[in-house]
Amino acid sequence: GAGVSQSPRYKVAKRGQDVALRCDPISGHVSLFWYQQALGQGPEFLTYFQNEAQLDKSGLPSDRFFAERPEGSVSTLKIQRTQQEDSAVYLCASSLVLRPIFSDGYTFGSGTRLTVV
Amino acid sequence: AQSVSQHNHHVILSEAASLELGCNYSYGGTVNLFWYVQYPGQHLQLLLKYFSGDPLVKGIKGFEAEFIKSKFSFNLRKPSVQWSDTAEYFCAVNAEYGNKLVFGAGTILRVKS
């Protein structure tokens, strides 16, 4: 497709459940980012991939969060044993270039809204 | 660590009014600055960015922003807003040419027709 696709669009999880959120970046985009956006806040950086290599995971809030991009295209963000504080919109962004800051930046997806009850 | 502060969380204006959204950042080194916009039901889109040179940058749809280094500010302006400018606006900073953005909390702008 023409944009970054994220699925599911909405996810309700019971506390303690594991969830997996998927991001399909634009074909050929080498850089991929995950951000977490809590209600009323701006997006916060979680992790960054360059192709299949996870170059920065400094923003992952705990060891319950895990991201992968095994073939350098689709990425999955997994959250184990979800807690209420994990409720947020999870945004994926991708870029054609290695240093997206120097281009027109990232193309964001519409996000997955996760609600933990 | 860098942080970004946006002064107003909600702004309501009438059409044709002038707009200024405040943004301050905390970081003493080299920064690149961005404004992103999220229209209702849409994804985040880049409005404009500053890297170097002329501190007054112009973006899409008549928006502009001025970088004032001494004030650590990057305020967004538009002389005359339209109903279609109703959206949430995010200021973001990138430090030392890294790859991640630090966003402010956003300002929700509602333009009354």
mmCIF file of N, CA and C in Angstrom, chain A residues 19-84:
data_model
loop_
_atom_site.group_PDB
_atom_site.id
_atom_site.type_symbol
_atom_site.label_atom_id
_atom_site.label_comp_id
_atom_site.label_asym_id
_atom_site.label_seq_id
_atom_site.Cartn_x
_atom_site.Cartn_y
_atom_site.Cartn_z
ATOM 1 N N VAL A 19 0.099 -9.373 24.073
ATOM 2 C CA VAL A 19 -0.429 -8.827 22.821
ATOM 3 C C VAL A 19 0.714 -8.674 21.818
ATOM 4 N N ALA A 20 0.340 -8.690 20.542
ATOM 5 C CA ALA A 20 1.304 -8.476 19.464
ATOM 6 C C ALA A 20 0.713 -7.468 18.496
ATOM 7 N N LEU A 21 1.449 -6.425 18.233
ATOM 8 C CA LEU A 21 1.011 -5.352 17.355
ATOM 9 C C LEU A 21 1.898 -5.364 16.115
ATOM 10 N N ARG A 22 1.249 -5.240 14.971
ATOM 11 C CA ARG A 22 1.976 -5.405 13.718
ATOM 12 C C ARG A 22 2.114 -4.086 12.970
ATOM 13 N N CYS A 23 3.270 -3.930 12.328
ATOM 14 C CA CYS A 23 3.503 -2.759 11.487
ATOM 15 C C CYS A 23 4.022 -3.215 10.132
ATOM 16 N N ASP A 24 3.325 -2.791 9.078
ATOM 17 C CA ASP A 24 3.783 -3.013 7.711
ATOM 18 C C ASP A 24 4.281 -1.682 7.165
ATOM 19 N N PRO A 25 5.593 -1.492 7.090
ATOM 20 C CA PRO A 25 6.087 -0.205 6.598
ATOM 21 C C PRO A 25 5.909 -0.107 5.089
ATOM 22 N N ILE A 26 6.176 1.055 4.566
ATOM 23 C CA ILE A 26 6.162 1.231 3.116
ATOM 24 C C ILE A 26 7.277 0.369 2.526
ATOM 25 N N SER A 27 6.978 -0.289 1.421
ATOM 26 C CA SER A 27 7.943 -1.194 0.807
ATOM 27 C C SER A 27 9.256 -0.475 0.508
ATOM 28 N N GLY A 28 10.346 -1.100 0.933
ATOM 29 C CA GLY A 28 11.660 -0.517 0.669
ATOM 30 C C GLY A 28 12.170 0.415 1.744
ATOM 31 N N HIS A 29 11.326 0.753 2.706
ATOM 32 C CA HIS A 29 11.769 1.637 3.784
ATOM 33 C C HIS A 29 12.703 0.882 4.726
ATOM 34 N N VAL A 30 13.875 1.459 4.942
ATOM 35 C CA VAL A 30 14.885 0.765 5.730
ATOM 36 C C VAL A 30 14.788 1.089 7.220
ATOM 37 N N SER A 31 14.338 2.285 7.533
ATOM 38 C CA SER A 31 14.259 2.691 8.942
ATOM 39 C C SER A 31 12.841 2.501 9.444
ATOM 40 N N LEU A 32 12.728 1.980 10.664
ATOM 41 C CA LEU A 32 11.406 1.761 11.254
ATOM 42 C C LEU A 32 11.476 2.092 12.732
ATOM 43 N N PHE A 33 10.469 2.813 13.190
ATOM 44 C CA PHE A 33 10.416 3.289 14.568
ATOM 45 C C PHE A 33 9.086 2.882 15.196
ATOM 46 N N TRP A 34 9.120 2.657 16.488
ATOM 47 C CA TRP A 34 7.907 2.499 17.289
ATOM 48 C C TRP A 34 7.868 3.619 18.324
ATOM 49 N N TYR A 35 6.685 4.215 18.457
ATOM 50 C CA TYR A 35 6.441 5.236 19.470
ATOM 51 C C TYR A 35 5.197 4.835 20.259
ATOM 52 N N GLN A 36 5.148 5.268 21.508
ATOM 53 C CA GLN A 36 3.985 5.049 22.373
ATOM 54 C C GLN A 36 3.373 6.404 22.701
ATOM 55 N N GLN A 37 2.071 6.536 22.494
ATOM 56 C CA GLN A 37 1.405 7.801 22.777
ATOM 57 C C GLN A 37 0.294 7.578 23.787
ATOM 58 N N ALA A 38 0.535 7.980 25.020
ATOM 59 C CA ALA A 38 -0.486 7.889 26.057
ATOM 60 C C ALA A 38 -1.499 9.010 25.855
ATOM 61 N N LEU A 39 -2.659 8.844 26.441
ATOM 62 C CA LEU A 39 -3.748 9.814 26.288
ATOM 63 C C LEU A 39 -3.304 11.202 26.757
ATOM 64 N N GLY A 40 -3.464 12.183 25.896
ATOM 65 C CA GLY A 40 -3.120 13.554 26.257
ATOM 66 C C GLY A 40 -1.641 13.875 26.206
ATOM 67 N N GLN A 41 -0.865 12.949 25.679
ATOM 68 C CA GLN A 41 0.586 13.158 25.599
ATOM 69 C C GLN A 41 1.059 13.076 24.154
ATOM 70 N N GLY A 42 2.282 13.508 23.928
ATOM 71 C CA GLY A 42 2.872 13.317 22.618
ATOM 72 C C GLY A 42 3.494 11.940 22.506
ATOM 73 N N PRO A 43 3.808 11.528 21.297
ATOM 74 C CA PRO A 43 4.458 10.226 21.116
ATOM 75 C C PRO A 43 5.795 10.171 21.846
ATOM 76 N N GLU A 44 6.083 9.003 22.423
ATOM 77 C CA GLU A 44 7.378 8.780 23.068
ATOM 78 C C GLU A 44 8.092 7.629 22.373
ATOM 79 N N PHE A 45 9.353 7.841 22.092
ATOM 80 C CA PHE A 45 10.162 6.865 21.369
ATOM 81 C C PHE A 45 10.276 5.570 22.154
ATOM 82 N N LEU A 46 10.110 4.458 21.445
ATOM 83 C CA LEU A 46 10.319 3.146 22.040
ATOM 84 C C LEU A 46 11.579 2.489 21.492
ATOM 85 N N THR A 47 11.618 2.316 20.148
ATOM 86 C CA THR A 47 12.716 1.565 19.576
ATOM 87 C C THR A 47 12.867 1.888 18.100
ATOM 88 N N TYR A 48 14.056 1.551 17.541
ATOM 89 C CA TYR A 48 14.384 1.907 16.176
ATOM 90 C C TYR A 48 15.114 0.753 15.503
ATOM 91 N N PHE A 49 14.706 0.460 14.284
ATOM 92 C CA PHE A 49 15.344 -0.566 13.466
ATOM 93 C C PHE A 49 15.927 0.059 12.207
ATOM 94 N N GLN A 50 17.068 -0.460 11.823
ATOM 95 C CA GLN A 50 17.603 -0.179 10.497
ATOM 96 C C GLN A 50 17.677 -1.540 9.807
ATOM 97 N N ASN A 51 16.820 -1.709 8.821
ATOM 98 C CA ASN A 51 16.595 -3.042 8.252
ATOM 99 C C ASN A 51 16.219 -4.000 9.386
ATOM 100 N N GLU A 52 16.925 -5.103 9.539
ATOM 101 C CA GLU A 52 16.533 -6.056 10.590
ATOM 102 C C GLU A 52 17.241 -5.795 11.913
ATOM 103 N N ALA A 53 18.160 -4.869 11.913
ATOM 104 C CA ALA A 53 18.945 -4.603 13.117
ATOM 105 C C ALA A 53 18.239 -3.597 14.030
ATOM 106 N N GLN A 54 18.089 -3.995 15.276
ATOM 107 C CA GLN A 54 17.497 -3.093 16.262
ATOM 108 C C GLN A 54 18.628 -2.252 16.856
ATOM 109 N N LEU A 55 18.731 -1.007 16.403
ATOM 110 C CA LEU A 55 19.866 -0.172 16.776
ATOM 111 C C LEU A 55 19.659 0.594 18.072
ATOM 112 N N ASP A 56 18.424 0.776 18.468
ATOM 113 C CA ASP A 56 18.171 1.553 19.678
ATOM 114 C C ASP A 56 16.882 1.034 20.295
ATOM 115 N N LYS A 57 16.972 0.531 21.494
ATOM 116 C CA LYS A 57 15.770 0.097 22.210
ATOM 117 C C LYS A 57 15.696 0.769 23.571
ATOM 118 N N SER A 58 16.293 1.924 23.650
ATOM 119 C CA SER A 58 16.403 2.622 24.926
ATOM 120 C C SER A 58 15.061 3.101 25.468
ATOM 121 N N GLY A 59 14.056 3.212 24.605
ATOM 122 C CA GLY A 59 12.776 3.715 25.053
ATOM 123 C C GLY A 59 11.803 2.646 25.528
ATOM 124 N N LEU A 60 12.133 1.392 25.358
ATOM 125 C CA LEU A 60 11.235 0.335 25.826
ATOM 126 C C LEU A 60 11.102 0.439 27.344
ATOM 127 N N PRO A 61 9.885 0.539 27.854
ATOM 128 C CA PRO A 61 9.708 0.865 29.281
ATOM 129 C C PRO A 61 10.042 -0.260 30.237
ATOM 130 N N SER A 62 9.984 -1.491 29.774
ATOM 131 C CA SER A 62 10.315 -2.603 30.670
ATOM 132 C C SER A 62 10.661 -3.827 29.831
ATOM 133 N N ASP A 63 11.112 -4.867 30.504
ATOM 134 C CA ASP A 63 11.458 -6.085 29.760
ATOM 135 C C ASP A 63 10.218 -6.851 29.304
ATOM 136 N N ARG A 64 9.031 -6.297 29.582
ATOM 137 C CA ARG A 64 7.818 -6.913 29.043
ATOM 138 C C ARG A 64 7.609 -6.514 27.583
ATOM 139 N N PHE A 65 8.329 -5.503 27.146
ATOM 140 C CA PHE A 65 8.192 -5.006 25.782
ATOM 141 C C PHE A 65 9.329 -5.576 24.934
ATOM 142 N N PHE A 66 8.944 -6.057 23.763
ATOM 143 C CA PHE A 66 9.912 -6.671 22.864
ATOM 144 C C PHE A 66 9.504 -6.348 21.428
ATOM 145 N N ALA A 67 10.453 -5.968 20.606
ATOM 146 C CA ALA A 67 10.151 -5.679 19.213
ATOM 147 C C ALA A 67 11.095 -6.447 18.318
ATOM 148 N N GLU A 68 10.594 -6.805 17.158
ATOM 149 C CA GLU A 68 11.418 -7.531 16.203
ATOM 150 C C GLU A 68 11.067 -7.128 14.787
ATOM 151 N N ARG A 69 12.019 -7.357 13.905
ATOM 152 C CA ARG A 69 11.831 -7.058 12.482
ATOM 153 C C ARG A 69 12.734 -8.042 11.720
ATOM 154 N N PRO A 70 12.405 -9.296 11.771
ATOM 155 C CA PRO A 70 13.332 -10.364 11.367
ATOM 156 C C PRO A 70 13.809 -10.313 9.923
ATOM 157 N N GLU A 71 12.983 -9.821 9.009
ATOM 158 C CA GLU A 71 13.379 -9.818 7.605
ATOM 159 C C GLU A 71 13.544 -8.403 7.073
ATOM 160 N N GLY A 72 13.581 -7.461 7.980
ATOM 161 C CA GLY A 72 13.818 -6.094 7.560
ATOM 162 C C GLY A 72 12.623 -5.406 6.931
ATOM 163 N N SER A 73 11.437 -6.004 7.071
ATOM 164 C CA SER A 73 10.247 -5.327 6.547
ATOM 165 C C SER A 73 9.214 -5.216 7.662
ATOM 166 N N VAL A 74 8.318 -6.176 7.771
ATOM 167 C CA VAL A 74 7.283 -6.145 8.806
ATOM 168 C C VAL A 74 7.918 -6.184 10.196
ATOM 169 N N SER A 75 7.325 -5.414 11.099
ATOM 170 C CA SER A 75 7.804 -5.416 12.484
ATOM 171 C C SER A 75 6.651 -5.746 13.423
ATOM 172 N N THR A 76 6.983 -6.389 14.511
ATOM 173 C CA THR A 76 5.999 -6.716 15.541
ATOM 174 C C THR A 76 6.479 -6.191 16.881
ATOM 175 N N LEU A 77 5.588 -5.518 17.566
ATOM 176 C CA LEU A 77 5.838 -5.079 18.938
ATOM 177 C C LEU A 77 5.022 -5.986 19.846
ATOM 178 N N LYS A 78 5.709 -6.658 20.727
ATOM 179 C CA LYS A 78 5.032 -7.599 21.634
ATOM 180 C C LYS A 78 5.094 -7.056 23.056
ATOM 181 N N ILE A 79 3.973 -7.131 23.729
ATOM 182 C CA ILE A 79 3.907 -6.727 25.125
ATOM 183 C C ILE A 79 3.421 -7.930 25.915
ATOM 184 N N GLN A 80 4.233 -8.358 26.856
ATOM 185 C CA GLN A 80 3.865 -9.510 27.675
ATOM 186 C C GLN A 80 3.229 -9.034 28.965
ATOM 187 N N ARG A 81 2.309 -9.833 29.467
ATOM 188 C CA ARG A 81 1.679 -9.584 30.777
ATOM 189 C C ARG A 81 1.248 -8.117 30.874
ATOM 190 N N THR A 82 0.364 -7.711 29.978
ATOM 191 C CA THR A 82 -0.037 -6.306 29.882
ATOM 192 C C THR A 82 -0.561 -5.768 31.213
ATOM 193 N N GLN A 83 -0.247 -4.502 31.444
ATOM 194 C CA GLN A 83 -0.698 -3.768 32.622
ATOM 195 C C GLN A 83 -1.541 -2.584 32.152
ATOM 196 N N GLN A 84 -2.318 -2.023 33.061
ATOM 197 C CA GLN A 84 -3.187 -0.908 32.684
ATOM 198 C C GLN A 84 -2.369 0.275 32.160
#
